[in-house]
Coordinates of C-alpha atoms in Angstrom, one line a residue:
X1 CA 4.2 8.6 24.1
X2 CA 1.7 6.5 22.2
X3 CA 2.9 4.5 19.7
X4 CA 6.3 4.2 21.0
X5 CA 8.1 1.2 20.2
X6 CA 11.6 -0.6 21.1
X7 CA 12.4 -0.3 17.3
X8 CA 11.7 0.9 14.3
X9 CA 8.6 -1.3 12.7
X10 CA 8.2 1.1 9.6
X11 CA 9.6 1.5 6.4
X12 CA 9.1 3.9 3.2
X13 CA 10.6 4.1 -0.6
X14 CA 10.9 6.8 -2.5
X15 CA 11.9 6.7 -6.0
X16 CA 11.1 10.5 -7.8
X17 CA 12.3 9.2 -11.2
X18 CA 11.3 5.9 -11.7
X19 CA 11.8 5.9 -15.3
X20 CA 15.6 6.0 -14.6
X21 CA 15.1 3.1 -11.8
X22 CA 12.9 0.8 -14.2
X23 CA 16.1 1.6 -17.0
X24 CA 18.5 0.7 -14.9
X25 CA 16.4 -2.5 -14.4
X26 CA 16.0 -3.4 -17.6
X27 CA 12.2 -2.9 -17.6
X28 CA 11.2 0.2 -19.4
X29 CA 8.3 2.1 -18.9
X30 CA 8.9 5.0 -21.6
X31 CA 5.3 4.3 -23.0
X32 CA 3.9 6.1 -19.7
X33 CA 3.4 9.7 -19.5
X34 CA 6.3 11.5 -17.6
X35 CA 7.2 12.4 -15.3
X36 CA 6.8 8.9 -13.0
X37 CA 7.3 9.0 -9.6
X38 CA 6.8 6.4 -6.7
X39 CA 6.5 7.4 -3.2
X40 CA 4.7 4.2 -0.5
X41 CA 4.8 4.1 3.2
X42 CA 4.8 0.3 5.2
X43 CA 3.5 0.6 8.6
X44 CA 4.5 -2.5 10.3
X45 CA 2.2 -4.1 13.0
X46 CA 3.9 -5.8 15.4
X47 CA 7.5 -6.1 14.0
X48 CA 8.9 -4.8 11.0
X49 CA 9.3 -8.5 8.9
X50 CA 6.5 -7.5 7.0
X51 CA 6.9 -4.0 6.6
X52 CA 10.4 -5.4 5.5
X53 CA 9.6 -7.3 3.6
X54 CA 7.1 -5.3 1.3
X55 CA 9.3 -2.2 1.1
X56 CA 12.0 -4.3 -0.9
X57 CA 9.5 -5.8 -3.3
X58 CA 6.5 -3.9 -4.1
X59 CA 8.7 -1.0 -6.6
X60 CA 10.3 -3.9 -8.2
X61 CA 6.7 -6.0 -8.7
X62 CA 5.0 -3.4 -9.9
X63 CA 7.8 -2.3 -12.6
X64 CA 7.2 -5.8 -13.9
X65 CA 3.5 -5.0 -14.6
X66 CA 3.9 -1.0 -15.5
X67 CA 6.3 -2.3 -18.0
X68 CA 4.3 -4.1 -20.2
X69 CA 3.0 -2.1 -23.0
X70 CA -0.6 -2.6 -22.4
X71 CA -0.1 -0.6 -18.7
X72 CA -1.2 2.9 -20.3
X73 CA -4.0 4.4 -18.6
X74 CA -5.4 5.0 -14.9
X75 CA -7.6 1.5 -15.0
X76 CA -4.2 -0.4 -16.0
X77 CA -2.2 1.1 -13.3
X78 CA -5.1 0.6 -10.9
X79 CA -5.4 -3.2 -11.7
X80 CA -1.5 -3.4 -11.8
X81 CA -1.6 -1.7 -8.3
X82 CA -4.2 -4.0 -6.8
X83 CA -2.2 -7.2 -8.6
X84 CA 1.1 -6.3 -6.8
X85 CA -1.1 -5.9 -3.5
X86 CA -2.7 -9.6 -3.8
X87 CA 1.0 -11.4 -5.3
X88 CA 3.0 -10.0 -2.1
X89 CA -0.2 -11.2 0.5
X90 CA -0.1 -14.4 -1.1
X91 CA 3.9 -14.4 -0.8
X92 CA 4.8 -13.4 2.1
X93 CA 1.8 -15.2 4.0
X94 CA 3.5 -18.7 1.7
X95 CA 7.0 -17.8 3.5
X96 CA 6.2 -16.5 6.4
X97 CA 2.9 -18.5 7.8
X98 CA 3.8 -18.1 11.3
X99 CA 4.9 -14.8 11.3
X100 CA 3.0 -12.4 13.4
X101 CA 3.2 -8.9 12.1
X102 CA 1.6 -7.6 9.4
X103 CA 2.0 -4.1 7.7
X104 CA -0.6 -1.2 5.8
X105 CA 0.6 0.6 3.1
X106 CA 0.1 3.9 1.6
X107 CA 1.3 4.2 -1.7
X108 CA 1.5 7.0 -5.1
X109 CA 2.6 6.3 -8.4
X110 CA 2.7 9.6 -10.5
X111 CA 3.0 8.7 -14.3
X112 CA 2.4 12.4 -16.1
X113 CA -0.8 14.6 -14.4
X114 CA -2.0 11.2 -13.4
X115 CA -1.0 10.6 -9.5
X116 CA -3.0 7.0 -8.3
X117 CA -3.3 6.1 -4.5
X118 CA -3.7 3.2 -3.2
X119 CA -3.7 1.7 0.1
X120 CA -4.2 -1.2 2.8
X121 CA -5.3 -0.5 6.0
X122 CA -5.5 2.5 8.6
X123 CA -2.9 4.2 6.5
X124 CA -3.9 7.5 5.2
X125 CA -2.6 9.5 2.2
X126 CA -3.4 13.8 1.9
X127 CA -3.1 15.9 -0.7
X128 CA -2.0 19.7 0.0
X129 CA -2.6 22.3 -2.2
X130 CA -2.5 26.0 -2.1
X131 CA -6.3 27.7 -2.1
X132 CA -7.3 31.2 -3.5
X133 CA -7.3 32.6 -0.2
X134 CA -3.3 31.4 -0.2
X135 CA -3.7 29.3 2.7
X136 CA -3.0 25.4 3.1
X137 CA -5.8 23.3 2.6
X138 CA -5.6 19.2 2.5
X139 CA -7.9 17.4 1.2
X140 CA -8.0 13.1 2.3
X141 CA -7.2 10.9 -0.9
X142 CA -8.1 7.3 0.8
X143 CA -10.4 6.1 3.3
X144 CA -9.7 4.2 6.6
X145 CA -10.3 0.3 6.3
X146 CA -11.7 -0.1 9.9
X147 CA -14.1 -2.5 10.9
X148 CA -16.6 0.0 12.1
X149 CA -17.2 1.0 8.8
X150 CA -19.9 -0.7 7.1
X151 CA -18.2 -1.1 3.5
X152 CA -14.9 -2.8 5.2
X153 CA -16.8 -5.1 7.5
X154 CA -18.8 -6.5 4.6
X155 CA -15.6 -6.8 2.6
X156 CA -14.5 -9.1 5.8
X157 CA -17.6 -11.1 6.4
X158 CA -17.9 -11.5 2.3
X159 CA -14.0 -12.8 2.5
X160 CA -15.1 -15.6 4.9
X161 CA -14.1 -13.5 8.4
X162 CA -16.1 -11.9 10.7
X163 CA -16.2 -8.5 13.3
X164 CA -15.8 -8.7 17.0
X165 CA -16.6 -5.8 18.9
X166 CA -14.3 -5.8 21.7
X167 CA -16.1 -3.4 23.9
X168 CA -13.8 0.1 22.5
X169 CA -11.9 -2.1 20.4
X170 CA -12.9 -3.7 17.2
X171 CA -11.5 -6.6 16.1
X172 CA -11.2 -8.3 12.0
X173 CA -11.1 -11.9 12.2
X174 CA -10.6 -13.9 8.8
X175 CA -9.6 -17.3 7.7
X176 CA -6.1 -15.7 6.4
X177 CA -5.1 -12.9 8.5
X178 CA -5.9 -11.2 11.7
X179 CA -5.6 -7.5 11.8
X180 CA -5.6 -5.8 14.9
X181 CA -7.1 -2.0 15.1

């Protein structure tokens, strides 16, 4: 089987009223539109540490920055999304330097009619809806962050790394992590 593994490297949260949770936390976000939901997978690569690691404290960083009162809209959210992304790298590479593994995430944050994705990595996030024919059609909501394509390697090279093409495997290189395809 491909991808099989000794143990379990993944993780996932799911949260379908996070209103309730963000209550319970003592950081309201009743100036959102409601319903708000959070759903986020962490494939770990390489051991679950990671993975681990940013299952237990991505929710809980990003109701710190949804709770403010100036985190309305879908540019807010975005930024807040992307803020939480950059605090945990910068974390978790502080306390874990050596650490080998790594994770991508896929995440959604539904606030009202308003559902933003975001995501690291290979992870990939679809949308299923019904068409008018009644059948099941999906339709992709991210985009892979492989080295092949040319938007991601110039994100690398621009960050300071560089692409190595490793005959049928590419490689990313940078200065801060190494992520394997």
């Amino acid at each position: 089987m491909q991808g099989r593994r000794p143990h379990q490297e993944d993780r996932h949260v799911k949260i379908p009223d996070l209103t309730k949770a963000a209550q319970a936390l003592k950081m309201p976000i009743d100036h959102l539109e409601q319903p708000c939901a959070f759903l986020a997978v962490y494939d770990g690569h390489r051991g679950p540490l990671c993975a681990e690691f940013v299952a237990k404290s991505l929710h809980l960083r990003l109701l710190k920055h949804l709770s403010q009162p100036t985190t309305k809209g879908s540019e807010e959210i975005g930024l807040a999304l992307k803020a939480v992304c950059q605090e945990l790298d910068e974390e978790f590479l502080a306390k874990h330097r050596t650490a080998v593994d790594g994770c991508t995430v896929v995440m959604a944050l539904l606030t009202g009619r308003l559902l933003s994705v975001a995501w690291l990595g290979d992870s990939r996030a679809l949308l299923c809806r019904t068409t008018s024919a009644g059948t099941v059609a999906t339709v992709p909501l991210t985009q892979d962050h492989r080295p092949s394509a040319a938007a991601e390697a110039d994100r690398v090279r621009e960050a300071g790394g560089m692409i190595v093409n490793l005959g049928a495997c590419w490689k990313q290189l940078s200065s801060l992590t190494v992520v394997l395809v």
